[in-house]
Amino acid sequence: LSLQTESSSERDQPVKALLFGTTLGDYVKFYPDFSKVKNSITVCAWLRKQLDGGRRSWLTYWTSTHKYEILISDAGSFNYIHDNSLNLASSVTVPLNTWTHQCNTWTSSSGAHKIYYNGTLVGSTTVSSAQLEEGGYILLGHDAGSPGESEVFGGQMMRLNIFGKELSASQIAELYRSGRCSAEAERKHQEVNFIAWESILSQAKTGNVREVDSGCPVPTEEPTEEATEEAEECQCPDLPHSMWDVLSDETYLNQTLTAEKLTELKAAWDVLDHFVGVPITEGIIGHLKMFHPKAGAPCTTES
């Protein structure tokens, strides 16, 4: 089974999360094509831990040679490649009911296995540089190697993507900073995103596993060709550039959006009214670009 990257129509859909039940009978199992990720791999996901315990495993890749070709838990205990584990439970703190970004990378060129939490490298080791074995299955929801109730994930998962390269520390930090509701940073790596979240959502779900609202806003529709032409024709001498470009300027970036700044920007946007009191970070700008592209057009209404 080859799981391709998202199509343009899929990008317009609201992002869903998977909520897993709390028993060994609640899981998602499928057979991915590992031919394009066997030499280098990055596994990233947003996880919402909902059960106590440090051994709650959310992904296993099981093969005929290694029952833990890959195994990842939600609080640092299990980070396996080729049956070799790196325990980082003492290096991370994962609070309950909070979204956490996790990434594990490995490459056959060096055998380096690295683990990131919330965009920060928390540990690394060197394991075998042999290729990852093809033909195995991925199981989401618990440890498939030695299943026990203490290793049931029982939380929420979203934006699980498996890339066919070792993403760098800066690239992983960018994925984290862009936030769980934005796909902008992910799309920079779409040519190597061989097992994508939208395709994983389409896999059969066993037991109590269901799609739930992720809490992310529904993306707005892309501007029509007619609207784009109108925007190009319109002239706004006081604000000739995209508002998102203006917000990225050092005058506003990393500053808190106040009512005064809103007036200063000469923008009567309902969307910005909701962000008064919020620091203007690159992540916030990326969110606005993705979900409110029309609001950032050069032409605005003066207040």
mmCIF file of C-alpha atoms in Angstrom:
data_model
loop_
_atom_site.group_PDB
_atom_site.id
_atom_site.type_symbol
_atom_site.label_atom_id
_atom_site.label_comp_id
_atom_site.label_asym_id
_atom_site.label_seq_id
_atom_site.Cartn_x
_atom_site.Cartn_y
_atom_site.Cartn_z
ATOM 1 C CA LEU A 1 0.000 0.000 0.000
ATOM 2 C CA SER A 2 1.461 3.310 -1.074
ATOM 3 C CA LEU A 3 0.134 6.276 0.883
ATOM 4 C CA GLN A 4 0.566 9.394 -1.212
ATOM 5 C CA THR A 5 0.755 12.998 -0.100
ATOM 6 C CA GLU A 6 -2.394 15.088 0.176
ATOM 7 C CA SER A 7 -4.168 16.364 -2.913
ATOM 8 C CA SER A 8 -5.249 19.966 -3.367
ATOM 9 C CA SER A 9 -8.864 18.998 -2.628
ATOM 10 C CA GLU A 10 -7.826 17.283 0.619
ATOM 11 C CA ARG A 11 -6.003 20.427 1.744
ATOM 12 C CA ASP A 12 -9.285 22.308 1.808
ATOM 13 C CA GLN A 13 -10.805 19.888 4.320
ATOM 14 C CA PRO A 14 -10.847 20.600 8.068
ATOM 15 C CA VAL A 15 -8.053 18.781 9.885
ATOM 16 C CA LYS A 16 -9.322 15.832 11.914
ATOM 17 C CA ALA A 17 -7.728 14.097 14.882
ATOM 18 C CA LEU A 18 -7.976 10.425 15.808
ATOM 19 C CA LEU A 19 -9.221 9.579 19.295
ATOM 20 C CA PHE A 20 -8.138 6.128 20.486
ATOM 21 C CA GLY A 21 -10.004 4.013 23.014
ATOM 22 C CA THR A 22 -8.304 2.631 26.097
ATOM 23 C CA THR A 23 -8.125 -1.104 25.291
ATOM 24 C CA LEU A 24 -5.876 -3.346 23.203
ATOM 25 C CA GLY A 25 -8.778 -3.727 20.780
ATOM 26 C CA ASP A 26 -8.640 -0.073 19.728
ATOM 27 C CA TYR A 27 -6.134 0.480 16.930
ATOM 28 C CA VAL A 28 -5.402 1.297 13.289
ATOM 29 C CA LYS A 29 -3.351 -1.245 11.317
ATOM 30 C CA PHE A 30 -2.113 -1.008 7.742
ATOM 31 C CA TYR A 31 0.717 -2.166 5.459
ATOM 32 C CA PRO A 32 2.648 0.861 4.092
ATOM 33 C CA ASP A 33 5.126 0.974 1.245
ATOM 34 C CA PHE A 34 8.465 1.506 2.975
ATOM 35 C CA SER A 35 10.545 1.412 -0.207
ATOM 36 C CA LYS A 36 10.977 5.204 -0.225
ATOM 37 C CA VAL A 37 11.711 5.602 3.482
ATOM 38 C CA LYS A 38 13.977 2.606 4.116
ATOM 39 C CA ASN A 39 17.231 4.615 3.895
ATOM 40 C CA SER A 40 16.197 7.731 5.816
ATOM 41 C CA ILE A 41 13.035 8.492 7.749
ATOM 42 C CA THR A 42 11.375 11.150 9.876
ATOM 43 C CA VAL A 43 8.212 10.324 11.808
ATOM 44 C CA CYS A 44 6.349 13.359 13.175
ATOM 45 C CA ALA A 45 2.977 13.719 14.866
ATOM 46 C CA TRP A 46 1.014 15.854 17.279
ATOM 47 C CA LEU A 47 -0.098 13.805 20.312
ATOM 48 C CA ARG A 48 -2.489 14.583 23.138
ATOM 49 C CA LYS A 49 -1.609 12.311 26.035
ATOM 50 C CA GLN A 50 -4.732 11.395 28.029
ATOM 51 C CA LEU A 51 -3.629 8.404 30.134
ATOM 52 C CA ASP A 52 -1.058 8.311 32.941
ATOM 53 C CA GLY A 53 2.020 6.164 32.434
ATOM 54 C CA GLY A 54 5.309 6.531 30.617
ATOM 55 C CA ARG A 55 4.990 3.540 28.253
ATOM 56 C CA ARG A 56 1.932 4.571 26.246
ATOM 57 C CA SER A 57 2.930 3.608 22.703
ATOM 58 C CA TRP A 58 1.329 5.278 19.722
ATOM 59 C CA LEU A 59 3.228 3.757 16.764
ATOM 60 C CA THR A 60 4.787 0.383 16.032
ATOM 61 C CA TYR A 61 6.305 -0.720 12.726
ATOM 62 C CA TRP A 62 6.558 -4.536 12.912
ATOM 63 C CA THR A 63 8.537 -6.627 10.399
ATOM 64 C CA SER A 64 9.468 -10.294 10.063
ATOM 65 C CA THR A 65 12.979 -9.488 11.323
ATOM 66 C CA HIS A 66 12.303 -6.902 14.018
ATOM 67 C CA LYS A 67 9.159 -6.633 16.076
ATOM 68 C CA TYR A 68 10.357 -3.142 16.943
ATOM 69 C CA GLU A 69 11.675 -1.952 13.603
ATOM 70 C CA ILE A 70 10.139 1.282 14.897
ATOM 71 C CA LEU A 71 8.377 1.866 18.218
ATOM 72 C CA ILE A 72 7.499 5.250 19.721
ATOM 73 C CA SER A 73 5.749 6.039 22.996
ATOM 74 C CA ASP A 74 4.182 9.305 24.129
ATOM 75 C CA ALA A 75 6.451 10.243 27.045
ATOM 76 C CA GLY A 76 9.992 9.345 26.032
ATOM 77 C CA SER A 77 10.305 5.759 27.293
ATOM 78 C CA PHE A 78 10.261 3.920 23.962
ATOM 79 C CA ASN A 79 12.200 5.152 20.921
ATOM 80 C CA TYR A 80 13.152 2.062 18.936
ATOM 81 C CA ILE A 81 14.895 1.575 15.595
ATOM 82 C CA HIS A 82 15.981 -1.958 14.537
ATOM 83 C CA ASP A 83 14.996 -3.256 18.022
ATOM 84 C CA ASN A 84 17.456 -0.789 19.640
ATOM 85 C CA SER A 85 15.846 1.506 22.217
ATOM 86 C CA LEU A 86 16.665 4.947 23.558
ATOM 87 C CA ASN A 87 14.874 5.732 26.833
ATOM 88 C CA LEU A 88 14.414 9.485 27.348
ATOM 89 C CA ALA A 89 11.722 9.407 30.026
ATOM 90 C CA SER A 90 13.945 11.399 32.388
ATOM 91 C CA SER A 91 14.562 14.060 29.739
ATOM 92 C CA VAL A 92 10.989 15.005 28.849
ATOM 93 C CA THR A 93 7.844 16.018 30.681
ATOM 94 C CA VAL A 94 4.573 15.453 28.846
ATOM 95 C CA PRO A 95 1.534 16.877 30.680
ATOM 96 C CA LEU A 96 -1.850 15.230 30.294
ATOM 97 C CA ASN A 97 -4.434 16.715 27.926
ATOM 98 C CA THR A 98 -1.888 18.949 26.194
ATOM 99 C CA TRP A 99 -0.841 18.715 22.550
ATOM 100 C CA THR A 100 2.826 17.772 22.154
ATOM 101 C CA HIS A 101 4.820 17.612 18.915
ATOM 102 C CA GLN A 102 7.071 14.559 18.571
ATOM 103 C CA CYS A 103 9.558 13.713 15.812
ATOM 104 C CA ASN A 104 11.934 10.757 15.471
ATOM 105 C CA THR A 105 14.574 10.704 12.731
ATOM 106 C CA TRP A 106 17.024 8.093 11.500
ATOM 107 C CA THR A 107 19.335 7.741 8.506
ATOM 108 C CA SER A 108 21.298 4.768 7.180
ATOM 109 C CA SER A 109 24.188 7.027 6.160
ATOM 110 C CA SER A 110 25.276 7.398 9.794
ATOM 111 C CA GLY A 111 22.887 5.251 11.831
ATOM 112 C CA ALA A 112 22.015 8.393 13.823
ATOM 113 C CA HIS A 113 18.681 8.181 15.654
ATOM 114 C CA LYS A 114 17.397 11.505 17.010
ATOM 115 C CA ILE A 115 14.321 12.377 19.082
ATOM 116 C CA TYR A 116 12.655 15.789 19.228
ATOM 117 C CA TYR A 117 9.913 17.069 21.534
ATOM 118 C CA ASN A 118 8.223 20.375 20.710
ATOM 119 C CA GLY A 119 10.878 21.245 18.161
ATOM 120 C CA THR A 120 13.837 20.590 20.472
ATOM 121 C CA LEU A 121 16.360 17.749 20.234
ATOM 122 C CA VAL A 122 16.156 15.851 23.538
ATOM 123 C CA GLY A 123 18.358 12.857 22.781
ATOM 124 C CA SER A 124 20.231 10.854 20.167
ATOM 125 C CA THR A 125 22.107 7.609 19.707
ATOM 126 C CA THR A 126 23.704 5.540 16.956
ATOM 127 C CA VAL A 127 22.162 2.255 15.839
ATOM 128 C CA SER A 128 22.555 -0.088 12.889
ATOM 129 C CA SER A 129 22.868 1.580 9.482
ATOM 130 C CA ALA A 130 21.067 -1.315 7.776
ATOM 131 C CA GLN A 131 18.050 -0.335 5.705
ATOM 132 C CA LEU A 132 14.628 -0.443 7.320
ATOM 133 C CA GLU A 133 12.905 -3.660 6.302
ATOM 134 C CA GLU A 134 10.021 -3.497 3.865
ATOM 135 C CA GLY A 135 6.802 -5.485 4.019
ATOM 136 C CA GLY A 136 5.870 -4.883 7.647
ATOM 137 C CA TYR A 137 2.799 -3.270 9.125
ATOM 138 C CA ILE A 138 2.200 -0.115 11.108
ATOM 139 C CA LEU A 139 -0.021 -0.323 14.166
ATOM 140 C CA LEU A 140 -1.282 2.867 15.800
ATOM 141 C CA GLY A 141 -2.736 2.692 19.294
ATOM 142 C CA HIS A 142 -0.485 0.394 21.325
ATOM 143 C CA ASP A 143 2.762 -1.594 21.405
ATOM 144 C CA ALA A 144 2.280 -4.439 18.915
ATOM 145 C CA GLY A 145 5.395 -6.288 20.080
ATOM 146 C CA SER A 146 4.391 -7.124 23.638
ATOM 147 C CA PRO A 147 0.885 -5.728 24.038
ATOM 148 C CA GLY A 148 -0.156 -4.854 27.541
ATOM 149 C CA GLU A 149 -2.788 -2.533 28.980
ATOM 150 C CA SER A 150 -0.045 -0.262 30.352
ATOM 151 C CA GLU A 151 1.140 0.378 26.791
ATOM 152 C CA VAL A 152 -2.214 1.398 25.297
ATOM 153 C CA PHE A 153 -2.025 4.955 23.934
ATOM 154 C CA GLY A 154 -5.616 6.020 24.632
ATOM 155 C CA GLY A 155 -5.095 9.623 23.553
ATOM 156 C CA GLN A 156 -5.523 11.800 20.490
ATOM 157 C CA MET A 157 -3.307 11.977 17.436
ATOM 158 C CA MET A 158 -3.152 14.284 14.427
ATOM 159 C CA ARG A 159 -0.833 15.185 11.565
ATOM 160 C CA LEU A 160 1.158 11.962 11.654
ATOM 161 C CA ASN A 161 3.434 12.200 8.619
ATOM 162 C CA ILE A 162 6.317 9.944 7.596
ATOM 163 C CA PHE A 163 8.978 11.579 5.449
ATOM 164 C CA GLY A 164 11.575 9.771 3.350
ATOM 165 C CA LYS A 165 14.517 11.829 4.589
ATOM 166 C CA GLU A 166 16.141 12.911 7.822
ATOM 167 C CA LEU A 167 14.687 16.353 8.474
ATOM 168 C CA SER A 168 17.143 18.766 10.065
ATOM 169 C CA ALA A 169 16.786 20.279 13.520
ATOM 170 C CA SER A 170 15.771 23.629 12.011
ATOM 171 C CA GLN A 171 13.154 21.992 9.769
ATOM 172 C CA ILE A 172 11.631 20.136 12.706
ATOM 173 C CA ALA A 173 11.632 23.317 14.776
ATOM 174 C CA GLU A 174 9.754 25.018 11.947
ATOM 175 C CA LEU A 175 7.155 22.212 11.879
ATOM 176 C CA TYR A 176 6.586 22.758 15.602
ATOM 177 C CA ARG A 177 6.474 26.567 15.402
ATOM 178 C CA SER A 178 3.955 26.478 12.560
ATOM 179 C CA GLY A 179 1.500 24.820 14.965
ATOM 180 C CA ARG A 180 -0.702 21.770 14.716
ATOM 181 C CA CYS A 181 -3.376 23.646 12.745
ATOM 182 C CA SER A 182 -1.096 24.739 9.907
ATOM 183 C CA ALA A 183 0.176 22.588 7.043
ATOM 184 C CA GLU A 184 2.393 25.312 5.597
ATOM 185 C CA ALA A 185 5.677 23.915 6.933
ATOM 186 C CA GLU A 186 4.685 20.341 6.038
ATOM 187 C CA ARG A 187 4.082 21.327 2.428
ATOM 188 C CA LYS A 188 7.712 22.374 2.068
ATOM 189 C CA HIS A 189 8.543 18.662 2.326
ATOM 190 C CA GLN A 190 5.617 17.235 0.384
ATOM 191 C CA GLU A 191 7.912 15.667 -2.229
ATOM 192 C CA VAL A 192 9.251 13.308 0.480
ATOM 193 C CA ASN A 193 6.049 13.002 2.536
ATOM 194 C CA PHE A 194 5.327 9.454 1.416
ATOM 195 C CA ILE A 195 2.928 8.463 4.217
ATOM 196 C CA ALA A 196 0.660 11.431 4.908
ATOM 197 C CA TRP A 197 -1.960 12.073 7.571
ATOM 198 C CA GLU A 198 -4.893 12.413 5.186
ATOM 199 C CA SER A 199 -4.186 8.933 3.822
ATOM 200 C CA ILE A 200 -3.741 7.473 7.299
ATOM 201 C CA LEU A 201 -7.182 8.786 8.249
ATOM 202 C CA SER A 202 -8.660 6.675 5.435
ATOM 203 C CA GLN A 203 -7.331 3.403 6.894
ATOM 204 C CA ALA A 204 -9.677 0.928 8.590
ATOM 205 C CA LYS A 205 -10.194 1.561 12.289
ATOM 206 C CA THR A 206 -10.647 -1.340 14.719
ATOM 207 C CA GLY A 207 -12.544 -1.039 17.973
ATOM 208 C CA ASN A 208 -13.101 2.357 19.532
ATOM 209 C CA VAL A 209 -11.074 4.607 17.251
ATOM 210 C CA ARG A 210 -12.831 7.557 15.693
ATOM 211 C CA GLU A 211 -12.216 10.822 13.934
ATOM 212 C CA VAL A 212 -12.918 13.862 16.097
ATOM 213 C CA ASP A 213 -12.802 17.614 15.713
ATOM 214 C CA SER A 214 -9.196 18.713 16.182
ATOM 215 C CA GLY A 215 -10.214 22.165 17.376
ATOM 216 C CA CYS A 216 -8.534 23.765 14.380
ATOM 217 C CA PRO A 217 -10.405 26.364 12.285
ATOM 218 C CA VAL A 218 -11.811 25.245 8.958
ATOM 219 C CA PRO A 219 -9.568 26.585 6.148
ATOM 220 C CA THR A 220 -11.162 29.262 4.007
ATOM 221 C CA GLU A 221 -11.680 28.698 0.314
ATOM 222 C CA GLU A 222 -8.950 29.737 -2.081
ATOM 223 C CA PRO A 223 -9.654 33.088 -3.800
ATOM 224 C CA THR A 224 -11.373 32.714 -7.159
ATOM 225 C CA GLU A 225 -9.626 33.850 -10.352
ATOM 226 C CA GLU A 226 -12.055 36.774 -10.540
ATOM 227 C CA ALA A 227 -11.307 37.874 -6.984
ATOM 228 C CA THR A 228 -7.582 37.595 -7.638
ATOM 229 C CA GLU A 229 -7.852 39.818 -10.726
ATOM 230 C CA GLU A 230 -9.833 42.418 -8.762
ATOM 231 C CA ALA A 231 -7.184 42.457 -6.051
ATOM 232 C CA GLU A 232 -4.450 42.956 -8.638
ATOM 233 C CA GLU A 233 -6.323 45.882 -10.228
ATOM 234 C CA CYS A 234 -7.062 47.640 -6.944
ATOM 235 C CA GLN A 235 -4.665 50.282 -5.661
ATOM 236 C CA CYS A 236 -4.166 51.125 -1.992
ATOM 237 C CA PRO A 237 -1.507 53.809 -1.641
ATOM 238 C CA ASP A 238 -1.519 53.595 2.170
ATOM 239 C CA LEU A 239 -1.039 49.822 2.186
ATOM 240 C CA PRO A 240 0.563 48.602 -1.076
ATOM 241 C CA HIS A 241 1.749 45.252 0.263
ATOM 242 C CA SER A 242 0.047 42.199 1.705
ATOM 243 C CA MET A 243 -0.997 42.793 5.306
ATOM 244 C CA TRP A 244 0.810 39.587 6.259
ATOM 245 C CA ASP A 245 4.039 41.111 4.898
ATOM 246 C CA VAL A 246 3.380 44.232 6.957
ATOM 247 C CA LEU A 247 2.856 42.162 10.110
ATOM 248 C CA SER A 248 6.162 40.378 9.411
ATOM 249 C CA ASP A 249 8.001 43.702 9.522
ATOM 250 C CA GLU A 250 10.118 44.286 12.639
ATOM 251 C CA THR A 251 7.723 47.090 13.622
ATOM 252 C CA TYR A 252 5.073 44.514 14.483
ATOM 253 C CA LEU A 253 6.702 41.058 14.593
ATOM 254 C CA ASN A 254 6.918 39.667 18.144
ATOM 255 C CA GLN A 255 4.929 42.651 19.424
ATOM 256 C CA THR A 256 1.518 42.323 21.062
ATOM 257 C CA LEU A 257 -1.364 43.369 18.828
ATOM 258 C CA THR A 258 -3.180 46.199 20.597
ATOM 259 C CA ALA A 259 -6.237 48.217 19.614
ATOM 260 C CA GLU A 260 -3.909 51.114 18.860
ATOM 261 C CA LYS A 261 -1.770 49.009 16.530
ATOM 262 C CA LEU A 262 -4.911 47.752 14.837
ATOM 263 C CA THR A 263 -5.953 51.351 14.101
ATOM 264 C CA GLU A 264 -2.418 52.178 13.014
ATOM 265 C CA LEU A 265 -2.556 49.400 10.440
ATOM 266 C CA LYS A 266 -5.681 51.025 8.929
ATOM 267 C CA ALA A 267 -7.311 47.597 8.671
ATOM 268 C CA ALA A 268 -10.944 47.038 9.552
ATOM 269 C CA TRP A 269 -10.727 43.238 9.672
ATOM 270 C CA ASP A 270 -12.996 41.204 11.864
ATOM 271 C CA VAL A 271 -10.330 38.462 11.819
ATOM 272 C CA LEU A 272 -7.719 40.663 13.526
ATOM 273 C CA ASP A 273 -10.211 41.753 16.179
ATOM 274 C CA HIS A 274 -9.970 38.213 17.559
ATOM 275 C CA PHE A 275 -6.193 38.522 17.993
ATOM 276 C CA VAL A 276 -6.027 41.747 20.022
ATOM 277 C CA GLY A 277 -3.808 41.038 23.007
ATOM 278 C CA VAL A 278 -1.947 38.199 21.231
ATOM 279 C CA PRO A 279 1.770 38.459 20.324
ATOM 280 C CA ILE A 280 2.317 38.674 16.558
ATOM 281 C CA THR A 281 4.619 35.675 16.003
ATOM 282 C CA GLU A 282 5.621 33.947 12.773
ATOM 283 C CA GLY A 283 3.337 31.074 13.791
ATOM 284 C CA ILE A 284 0.330 33.409 14.124
ATOM 285 C CA ILE A 285 1.109 35.006 10.740
ATOM 286 C CA GLY A 286 1.376 31.553 9.174
ATOM 287 C CA HIS A 287 -2.005 30.640 10.677
ATOM 288 C CA LEU A 288 -3.600 33.809 9.276
ATOM 289 C CA LYS A 289 -2.058 33.258 5.840
ATOM 290 C CA MET A 290 -3.450 29.752 5.645
ATOM 291 C CA PHE A 291 -6.941 30.243 6.988
ATOM 292 C CA HIS A 292 -7.611 33.874 5.970
ATOM 293 C CA PRO A 293 -5.836 34.425 2.634
ATOM 294 C CA LYS A 294 -8.381 37.024 1.441
ATOM 295 C CA ALA A 295 -7.908 39.146 4.544
ATOM 296 C CA GLY A 296 -4.232 39.584 3.672
ATOM 297 C CA ALA A 297 -4.874 40.975 0.208
ATOM 298 C CA PRO A 298 -3.347 44.386 -0.576
ATOM 299 C CA CYS A 299 -6.722 46.157 -0.691
ATOM 300 C CA THR A 300 -8.288 46.858 2.721
ATOM 301 C CA THR A 301 -10.925 49.146 4.120
ATOM 302 C CA GLU A 302 -9.638 52.001 6.235
ATOM 303 C CA SER A 303 -11.058 52.249 9.728
#
